[in-house]
PDB file of C-alpha atoms in Angstrom:
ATOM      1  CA  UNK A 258     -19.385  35.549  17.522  1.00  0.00           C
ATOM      2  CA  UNK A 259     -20.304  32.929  14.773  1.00  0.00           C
ATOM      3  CA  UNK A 260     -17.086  30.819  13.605  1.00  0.00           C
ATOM      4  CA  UNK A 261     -16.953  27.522  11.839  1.00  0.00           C
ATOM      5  CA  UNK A 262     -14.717  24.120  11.806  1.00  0.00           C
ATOM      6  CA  UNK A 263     -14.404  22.064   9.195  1.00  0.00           C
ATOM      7  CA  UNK A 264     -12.965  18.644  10.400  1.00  0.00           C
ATOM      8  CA  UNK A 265     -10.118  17.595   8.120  1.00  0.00           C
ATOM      9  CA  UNK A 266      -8.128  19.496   5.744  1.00  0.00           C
ATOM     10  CA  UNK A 267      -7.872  16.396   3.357  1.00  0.00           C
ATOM     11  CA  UNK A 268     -10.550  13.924   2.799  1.00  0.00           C
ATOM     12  CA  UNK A 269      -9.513  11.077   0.238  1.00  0.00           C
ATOM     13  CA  UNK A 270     -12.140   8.772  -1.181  1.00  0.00           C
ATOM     14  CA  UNK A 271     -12.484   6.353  -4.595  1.00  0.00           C
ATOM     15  CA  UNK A 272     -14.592   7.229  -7.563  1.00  0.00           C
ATOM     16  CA  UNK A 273     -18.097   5.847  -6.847  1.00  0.00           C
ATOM     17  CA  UNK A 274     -17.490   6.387  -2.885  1.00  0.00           C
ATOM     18  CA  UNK A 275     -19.615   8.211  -0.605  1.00  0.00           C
ATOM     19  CA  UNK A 276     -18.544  11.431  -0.006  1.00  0.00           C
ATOM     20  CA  UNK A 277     -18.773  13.165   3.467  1.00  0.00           C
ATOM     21  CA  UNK A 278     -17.179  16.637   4.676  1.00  0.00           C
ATOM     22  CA  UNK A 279     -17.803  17.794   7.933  1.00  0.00           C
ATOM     23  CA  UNK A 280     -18.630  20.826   9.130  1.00  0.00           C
ATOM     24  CA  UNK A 281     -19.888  22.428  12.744  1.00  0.00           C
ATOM     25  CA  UNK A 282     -20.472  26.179  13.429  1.00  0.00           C
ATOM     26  CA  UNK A 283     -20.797  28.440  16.469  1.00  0.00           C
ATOM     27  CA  UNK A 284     -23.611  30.910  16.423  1.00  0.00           C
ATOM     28  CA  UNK A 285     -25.626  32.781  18.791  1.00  0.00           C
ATOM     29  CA  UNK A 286     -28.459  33.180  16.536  1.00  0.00           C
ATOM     30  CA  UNK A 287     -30.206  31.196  13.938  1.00  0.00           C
ATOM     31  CA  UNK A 288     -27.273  30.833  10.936  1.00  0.00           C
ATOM     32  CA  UNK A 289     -27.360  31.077   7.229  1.00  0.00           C
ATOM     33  CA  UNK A 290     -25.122  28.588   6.183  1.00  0.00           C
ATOM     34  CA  UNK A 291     -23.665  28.024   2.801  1.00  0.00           C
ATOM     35  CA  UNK A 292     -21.183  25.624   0.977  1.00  0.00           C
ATOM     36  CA  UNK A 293     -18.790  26.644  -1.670  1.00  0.00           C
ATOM     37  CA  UNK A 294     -16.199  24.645  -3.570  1.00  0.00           C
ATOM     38  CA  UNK A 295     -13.504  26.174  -5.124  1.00  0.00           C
ATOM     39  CA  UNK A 296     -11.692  24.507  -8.170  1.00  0.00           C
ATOM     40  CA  UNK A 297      -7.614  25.151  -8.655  1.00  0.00           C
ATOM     41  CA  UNK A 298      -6.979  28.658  -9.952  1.00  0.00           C
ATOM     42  CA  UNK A 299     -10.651  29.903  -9.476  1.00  0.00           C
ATOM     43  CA  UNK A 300     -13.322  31.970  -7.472  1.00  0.00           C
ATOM     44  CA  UNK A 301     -15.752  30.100  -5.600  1.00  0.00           C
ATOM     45  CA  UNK A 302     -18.762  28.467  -6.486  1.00  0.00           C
ATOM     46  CA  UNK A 303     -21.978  28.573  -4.189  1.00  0.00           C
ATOM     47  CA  UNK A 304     -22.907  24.330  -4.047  1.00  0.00           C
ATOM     48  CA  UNK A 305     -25.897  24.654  -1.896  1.00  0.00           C
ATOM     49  CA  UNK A 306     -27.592  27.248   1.105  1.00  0.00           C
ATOM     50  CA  UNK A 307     -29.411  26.637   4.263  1.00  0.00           C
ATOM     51  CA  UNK A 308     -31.863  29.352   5.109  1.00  0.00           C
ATOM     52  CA  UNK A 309     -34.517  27.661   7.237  1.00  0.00           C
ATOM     53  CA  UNK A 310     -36.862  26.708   4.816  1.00  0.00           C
ATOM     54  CA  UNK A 311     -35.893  23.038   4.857  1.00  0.00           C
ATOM     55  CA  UNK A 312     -33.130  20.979   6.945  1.00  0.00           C
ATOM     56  CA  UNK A 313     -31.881  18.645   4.011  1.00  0.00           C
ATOM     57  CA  UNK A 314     -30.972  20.994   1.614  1.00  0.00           C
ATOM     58  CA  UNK A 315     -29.956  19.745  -2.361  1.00  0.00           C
ATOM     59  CA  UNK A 316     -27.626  21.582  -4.191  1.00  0.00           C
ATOM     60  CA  UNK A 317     -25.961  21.270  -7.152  1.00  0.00           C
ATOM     61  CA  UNK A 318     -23.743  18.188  -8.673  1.00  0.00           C
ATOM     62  CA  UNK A 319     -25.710  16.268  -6.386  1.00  0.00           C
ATOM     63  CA  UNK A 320     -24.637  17.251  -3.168  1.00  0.00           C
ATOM     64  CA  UNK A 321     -26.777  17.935  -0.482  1.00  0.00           C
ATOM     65  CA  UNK A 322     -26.176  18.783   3.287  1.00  0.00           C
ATOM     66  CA  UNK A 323     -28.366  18.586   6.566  1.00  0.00           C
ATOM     67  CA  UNK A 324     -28.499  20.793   9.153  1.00  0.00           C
ATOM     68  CA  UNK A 325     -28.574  19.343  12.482  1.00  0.00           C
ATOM     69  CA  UNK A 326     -29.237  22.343  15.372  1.00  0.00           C
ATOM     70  CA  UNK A 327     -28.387  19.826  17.868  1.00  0.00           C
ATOM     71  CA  UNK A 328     -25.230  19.241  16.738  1.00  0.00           C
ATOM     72  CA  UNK A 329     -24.765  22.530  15.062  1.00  0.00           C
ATOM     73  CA  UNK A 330     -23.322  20.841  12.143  1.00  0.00           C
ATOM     74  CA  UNK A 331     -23.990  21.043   8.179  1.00  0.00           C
ATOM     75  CA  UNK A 332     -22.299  18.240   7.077  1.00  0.00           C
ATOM     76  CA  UNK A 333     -21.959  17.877   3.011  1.00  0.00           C
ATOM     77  CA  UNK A 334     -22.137  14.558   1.516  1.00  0.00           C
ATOM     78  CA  UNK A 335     -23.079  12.697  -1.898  1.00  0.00           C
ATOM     79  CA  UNK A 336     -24.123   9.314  -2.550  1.00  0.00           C
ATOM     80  CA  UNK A 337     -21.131   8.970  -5.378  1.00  0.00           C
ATOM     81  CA  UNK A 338     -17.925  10.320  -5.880  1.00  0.00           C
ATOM     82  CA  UNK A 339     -16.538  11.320  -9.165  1.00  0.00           C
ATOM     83  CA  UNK A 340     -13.412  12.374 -10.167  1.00  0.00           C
ATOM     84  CA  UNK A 341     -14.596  16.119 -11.156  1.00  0.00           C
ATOM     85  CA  UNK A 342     -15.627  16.498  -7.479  1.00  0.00           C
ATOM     86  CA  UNK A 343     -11.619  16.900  -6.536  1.00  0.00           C
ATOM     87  CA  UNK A 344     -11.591  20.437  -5.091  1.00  0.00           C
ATOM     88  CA  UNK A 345     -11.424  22.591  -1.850  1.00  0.00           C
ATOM     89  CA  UNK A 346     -14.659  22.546   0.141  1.00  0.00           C
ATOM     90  CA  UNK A 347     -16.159  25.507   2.228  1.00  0.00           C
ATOM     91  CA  UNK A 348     -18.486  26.001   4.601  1.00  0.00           C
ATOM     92  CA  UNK A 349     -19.265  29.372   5.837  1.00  0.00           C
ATOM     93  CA  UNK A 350     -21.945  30.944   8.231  1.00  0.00           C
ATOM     94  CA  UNK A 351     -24.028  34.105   7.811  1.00  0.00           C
ATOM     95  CA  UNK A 352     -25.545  35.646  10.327  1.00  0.00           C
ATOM     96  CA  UNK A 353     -28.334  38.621   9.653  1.00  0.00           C
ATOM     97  CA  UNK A 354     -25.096  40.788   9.462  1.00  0.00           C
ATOM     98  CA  UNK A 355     -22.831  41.346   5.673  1.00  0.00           C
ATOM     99  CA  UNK A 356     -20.285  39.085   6.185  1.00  0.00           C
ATOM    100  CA  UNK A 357     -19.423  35.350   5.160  1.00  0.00           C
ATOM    101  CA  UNK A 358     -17.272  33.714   8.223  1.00  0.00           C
ATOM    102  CA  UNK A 359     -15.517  30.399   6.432  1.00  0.00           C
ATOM    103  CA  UNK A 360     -14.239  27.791   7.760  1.00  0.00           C
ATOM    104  CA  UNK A 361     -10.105  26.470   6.506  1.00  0.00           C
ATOM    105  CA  UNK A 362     -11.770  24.366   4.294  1.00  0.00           C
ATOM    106  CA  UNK A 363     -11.177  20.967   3.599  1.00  0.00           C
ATOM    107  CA  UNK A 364      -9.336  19.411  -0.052  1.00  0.00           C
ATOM    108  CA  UNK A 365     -11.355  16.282  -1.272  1.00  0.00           C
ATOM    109  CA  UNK A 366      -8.785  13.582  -3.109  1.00  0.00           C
ATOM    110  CA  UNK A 367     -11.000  11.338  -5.264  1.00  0.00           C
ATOM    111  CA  UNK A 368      -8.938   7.875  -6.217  1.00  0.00           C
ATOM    112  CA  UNK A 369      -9.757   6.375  -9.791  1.00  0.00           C
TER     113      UNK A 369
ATOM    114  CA  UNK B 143     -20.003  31.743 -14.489  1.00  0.00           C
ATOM    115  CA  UNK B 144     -21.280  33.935 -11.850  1.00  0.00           C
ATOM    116  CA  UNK B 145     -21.039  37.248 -13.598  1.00  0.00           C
ATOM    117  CA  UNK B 146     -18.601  38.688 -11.837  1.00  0.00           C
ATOM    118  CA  UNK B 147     -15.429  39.810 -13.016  1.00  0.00           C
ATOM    119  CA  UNK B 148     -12.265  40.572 -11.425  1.00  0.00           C
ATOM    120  CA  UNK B 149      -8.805  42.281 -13.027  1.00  0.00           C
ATOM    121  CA  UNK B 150      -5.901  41.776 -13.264  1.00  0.00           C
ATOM    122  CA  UNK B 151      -6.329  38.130 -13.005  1.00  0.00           C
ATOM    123  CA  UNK B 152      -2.679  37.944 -11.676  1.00  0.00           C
ATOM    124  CA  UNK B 153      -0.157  40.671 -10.340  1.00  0.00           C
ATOM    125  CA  UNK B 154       3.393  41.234  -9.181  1.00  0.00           C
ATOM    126  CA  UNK B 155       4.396  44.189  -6.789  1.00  0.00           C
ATOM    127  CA  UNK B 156       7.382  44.885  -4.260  1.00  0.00           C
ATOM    128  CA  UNK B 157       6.950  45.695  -0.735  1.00  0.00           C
ATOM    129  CA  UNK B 158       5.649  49.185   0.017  1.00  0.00           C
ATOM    130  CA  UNK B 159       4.225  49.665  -3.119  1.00  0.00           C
ATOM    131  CA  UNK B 160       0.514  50.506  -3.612  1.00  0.00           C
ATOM    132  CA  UNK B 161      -1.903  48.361  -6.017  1.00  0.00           C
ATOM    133  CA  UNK B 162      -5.376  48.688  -7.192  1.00  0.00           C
ATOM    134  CA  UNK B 163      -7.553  46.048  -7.444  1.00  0.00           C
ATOM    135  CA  UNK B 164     -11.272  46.121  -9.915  1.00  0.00           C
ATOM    136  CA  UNK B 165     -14.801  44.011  -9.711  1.00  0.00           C
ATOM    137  CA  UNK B 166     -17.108  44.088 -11.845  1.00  0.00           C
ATOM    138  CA  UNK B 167     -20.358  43.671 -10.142  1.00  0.00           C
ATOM    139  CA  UNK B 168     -23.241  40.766 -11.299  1.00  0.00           C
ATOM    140  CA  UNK B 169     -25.826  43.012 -13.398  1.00  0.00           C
ATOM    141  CA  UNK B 170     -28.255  44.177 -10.910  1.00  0.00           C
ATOM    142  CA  UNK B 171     -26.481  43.554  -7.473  1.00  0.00           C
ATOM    143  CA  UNK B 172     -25.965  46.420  -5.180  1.00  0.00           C
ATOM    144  CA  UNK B 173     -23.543  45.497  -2.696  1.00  0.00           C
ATOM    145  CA  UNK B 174     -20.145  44.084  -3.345  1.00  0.00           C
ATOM    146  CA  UNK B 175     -17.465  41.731  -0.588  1.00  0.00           C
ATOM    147  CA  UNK B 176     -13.975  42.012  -0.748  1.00  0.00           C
ATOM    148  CA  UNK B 177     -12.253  38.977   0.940  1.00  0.00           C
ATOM    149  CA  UNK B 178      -8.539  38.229   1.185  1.00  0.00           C
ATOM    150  CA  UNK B 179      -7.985  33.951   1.109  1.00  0.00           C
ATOM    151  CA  UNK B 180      -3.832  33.339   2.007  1.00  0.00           C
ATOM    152  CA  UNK B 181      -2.365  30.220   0.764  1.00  0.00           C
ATOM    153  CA  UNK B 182      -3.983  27.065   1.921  1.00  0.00           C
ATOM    154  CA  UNK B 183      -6.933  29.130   4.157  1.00  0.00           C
ATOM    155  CA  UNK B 184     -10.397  29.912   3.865  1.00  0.00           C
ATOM    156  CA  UNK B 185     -11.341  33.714   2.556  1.00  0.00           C
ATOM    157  CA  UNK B 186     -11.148  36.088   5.694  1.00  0.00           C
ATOM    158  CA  UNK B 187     -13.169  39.316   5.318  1.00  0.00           C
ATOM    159  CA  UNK B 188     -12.099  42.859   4.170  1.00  0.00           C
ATOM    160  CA  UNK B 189     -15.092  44.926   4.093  1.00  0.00           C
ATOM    161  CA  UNK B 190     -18.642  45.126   2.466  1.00  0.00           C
ATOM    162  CA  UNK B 191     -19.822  48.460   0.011  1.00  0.00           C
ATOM    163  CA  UNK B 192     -23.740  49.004  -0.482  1.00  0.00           C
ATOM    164  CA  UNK B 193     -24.749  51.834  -2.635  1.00  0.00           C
ATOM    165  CA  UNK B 194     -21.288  53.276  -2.676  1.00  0.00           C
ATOM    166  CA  UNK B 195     -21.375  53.030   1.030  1.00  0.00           C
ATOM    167  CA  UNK B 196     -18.623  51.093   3.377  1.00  0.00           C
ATOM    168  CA  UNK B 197     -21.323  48.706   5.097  1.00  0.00           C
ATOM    169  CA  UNK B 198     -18.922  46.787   7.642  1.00  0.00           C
ATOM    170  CA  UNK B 199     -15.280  45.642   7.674  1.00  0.00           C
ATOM    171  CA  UNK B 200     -12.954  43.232   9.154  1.00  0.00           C
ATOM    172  CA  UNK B 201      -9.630  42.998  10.948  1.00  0.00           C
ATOM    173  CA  UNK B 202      -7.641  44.451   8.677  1.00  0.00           C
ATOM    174  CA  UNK B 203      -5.810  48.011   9.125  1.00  0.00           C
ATOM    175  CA  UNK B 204      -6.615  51.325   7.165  1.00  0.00           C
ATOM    176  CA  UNK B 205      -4.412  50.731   4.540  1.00  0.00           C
ATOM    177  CA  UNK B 206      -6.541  48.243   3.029  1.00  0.00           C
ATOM    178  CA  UNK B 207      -9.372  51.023   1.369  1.00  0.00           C
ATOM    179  CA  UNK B 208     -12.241  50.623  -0.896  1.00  0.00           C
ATOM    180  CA  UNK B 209     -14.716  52.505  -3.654  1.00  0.00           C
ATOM    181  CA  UNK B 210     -17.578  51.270  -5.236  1.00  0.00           C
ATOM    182  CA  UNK B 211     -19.244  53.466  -8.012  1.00  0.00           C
ATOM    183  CA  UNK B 212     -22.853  54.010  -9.282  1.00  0.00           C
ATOM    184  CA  UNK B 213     -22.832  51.190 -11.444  1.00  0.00           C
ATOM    185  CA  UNK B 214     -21.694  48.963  -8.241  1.00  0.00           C
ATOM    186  CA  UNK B 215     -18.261  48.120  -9.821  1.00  0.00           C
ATOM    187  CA  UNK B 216     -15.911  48.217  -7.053  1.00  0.00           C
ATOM    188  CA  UNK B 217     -11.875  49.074  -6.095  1.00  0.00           C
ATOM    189  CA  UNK B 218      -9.974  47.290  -3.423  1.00  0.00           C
ATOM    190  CA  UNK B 219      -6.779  49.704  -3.184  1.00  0.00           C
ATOM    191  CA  UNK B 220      -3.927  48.616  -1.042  1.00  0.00           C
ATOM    192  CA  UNK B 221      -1.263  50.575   0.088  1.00  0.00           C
ATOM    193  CA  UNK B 222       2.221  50.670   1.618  1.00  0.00           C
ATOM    194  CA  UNK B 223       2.234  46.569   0.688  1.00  0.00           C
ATOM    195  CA  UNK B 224       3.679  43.516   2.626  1.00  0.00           C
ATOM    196  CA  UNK B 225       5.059  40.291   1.689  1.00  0.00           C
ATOM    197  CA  UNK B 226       2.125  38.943   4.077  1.00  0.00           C
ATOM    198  CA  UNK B 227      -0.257  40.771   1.645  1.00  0.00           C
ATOM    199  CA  UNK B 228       0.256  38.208  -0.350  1.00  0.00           C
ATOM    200  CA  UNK B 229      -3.000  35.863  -1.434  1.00  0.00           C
ATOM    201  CA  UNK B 230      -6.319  35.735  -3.726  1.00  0.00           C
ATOM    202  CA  UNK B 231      -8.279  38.476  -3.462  1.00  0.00           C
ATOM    203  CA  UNK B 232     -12.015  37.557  -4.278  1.00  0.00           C
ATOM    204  CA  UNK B 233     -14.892  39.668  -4.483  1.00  0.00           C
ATOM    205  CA  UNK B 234     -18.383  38.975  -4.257  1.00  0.00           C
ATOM    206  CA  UNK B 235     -21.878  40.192  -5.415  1.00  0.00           C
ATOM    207  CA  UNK B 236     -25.377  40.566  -3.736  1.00  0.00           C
ATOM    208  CA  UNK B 237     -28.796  41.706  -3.207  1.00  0.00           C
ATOM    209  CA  UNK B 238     -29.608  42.162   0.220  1.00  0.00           C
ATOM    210  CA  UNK B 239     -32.782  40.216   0.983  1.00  0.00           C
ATOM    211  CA  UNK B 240     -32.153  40.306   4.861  1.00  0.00           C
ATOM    212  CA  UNK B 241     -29.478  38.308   5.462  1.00  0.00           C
ATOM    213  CA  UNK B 242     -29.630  35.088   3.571  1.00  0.00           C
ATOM    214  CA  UNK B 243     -28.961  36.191  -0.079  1.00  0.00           C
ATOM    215  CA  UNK B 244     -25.833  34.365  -1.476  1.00  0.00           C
ATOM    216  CA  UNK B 245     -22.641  36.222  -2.394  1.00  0.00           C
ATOM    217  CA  UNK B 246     -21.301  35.564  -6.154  1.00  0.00           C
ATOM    218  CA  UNK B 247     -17.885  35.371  -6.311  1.00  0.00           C
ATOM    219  CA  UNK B 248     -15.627  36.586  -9.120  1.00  0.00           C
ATOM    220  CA  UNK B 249     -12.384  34.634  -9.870  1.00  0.00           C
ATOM    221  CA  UNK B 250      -9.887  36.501  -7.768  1.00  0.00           C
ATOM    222  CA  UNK B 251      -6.650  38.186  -8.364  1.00  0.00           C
ATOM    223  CA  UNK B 252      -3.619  36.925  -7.050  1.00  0.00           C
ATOM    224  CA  UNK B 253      -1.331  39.100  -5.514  1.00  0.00           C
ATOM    225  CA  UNK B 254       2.395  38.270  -5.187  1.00  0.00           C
ATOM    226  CA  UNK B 255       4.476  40.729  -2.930  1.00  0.00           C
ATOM    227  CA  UNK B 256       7.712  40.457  -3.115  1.00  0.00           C
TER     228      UNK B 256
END
């Protein structure tokens, strides 16, 4: 059965810092993976998707995220933090079946 | 804005009352997710429609039903409610293209049972 850890459930960093949420999943077959942040009081928003094409995947706001089969991680990071990226992080795993499998998510704390 | 809509945005009920829950679907998207997130967790799945069909569902008993309509707009009814009931519901559109299409998420509804 697929499942997914995000390491964390708070990650604090100052503007202008690199930004880096972790996340490893379990799955017996090759994984979609996906990131979604998720602002107070709202849905979530799809940041990036790995489907295979590529390993180093760019999304939007300038994230981006590697996957690393090895390790069975896709961890999200960007070069810069800015106060606007303060939000809950997902990461979630697909497999060729319906349904998204998230992980607790983790809350990123940007310091001015 | 994903183009997905959810209503009511927010709702009260008491326990063992019965509450319906409506998506609108993104224009063109046949299959819609219903996910329940609690307080402080990630989303945990309820079930999936496709073409008014229930396409898979997860841990969560029979009282937790769903319709979705010809134009893909899509109920989550809940009945015989429980203070644990409590949480965001989200739902989420898609096309399936075989596994790896993205779900589009609506803003939720939050639920308060009291």
């Amino acid at each position: 059965a697929q499942s997914v850890t995000q390491l964390g459930s708070h990650v604090s960093v100052s503007e202008g810092a690199l930004v880096l949420l972790r996340c490893n999943y379990s799955s017996s077959v090759p994984p979609y993976l996906f990131w979604y942040v998720q602002y107070p009081n709202q849905g979530l928003q799809l940041l990036l998707k790995y489907t295979s094409a590529a390993t180093l995947v760019k999304g939007i706001n300038g994230f981006e995220a590697e996957f690393k089969k090895s390790e069975t991680s896709f961890h999200l990071t960007k070069p810069s933090a800015h106060m606007s990226d303060a939000a809950e992080y997902f990461c979630a795993v697909k497999d060729s079946s319906y349904k998204l499998i998230f992980g607790s998510g983790t809350r990123l704390l940007v310091r001015p | 804005e994903t183009g997905v809509t959810q209503s009511p945005t927010h709702l009260i009920k008491t326990r063992g009352q019965q509450v319906t829950l409506r998506c609108s679907s993104q224009s063109g998207h046949n299959t819609v997710s219903w996910y329940q997130q609690a307080l402080g967790q990630g989303p945990q799945f309820i079930f999936q429609y496709y073409r008014e069909e229930e396409n898979g569902r997860g841990n969560f008993p029979p009282r937790f039903s769903g319709l979705q309509f010809p134009n893909y707009s899509s109920e989550l009814n809940v009945n015989a409610l429980e203070l644990d009931d409590s949480a965001l519901y989200l739902c989420a559109s898609s096309l399936p293209t075989g596994g790896q299409e993205t779900q589009y998420f609506g803003p939720g509804t939050r639920l308060l049972v009291l």
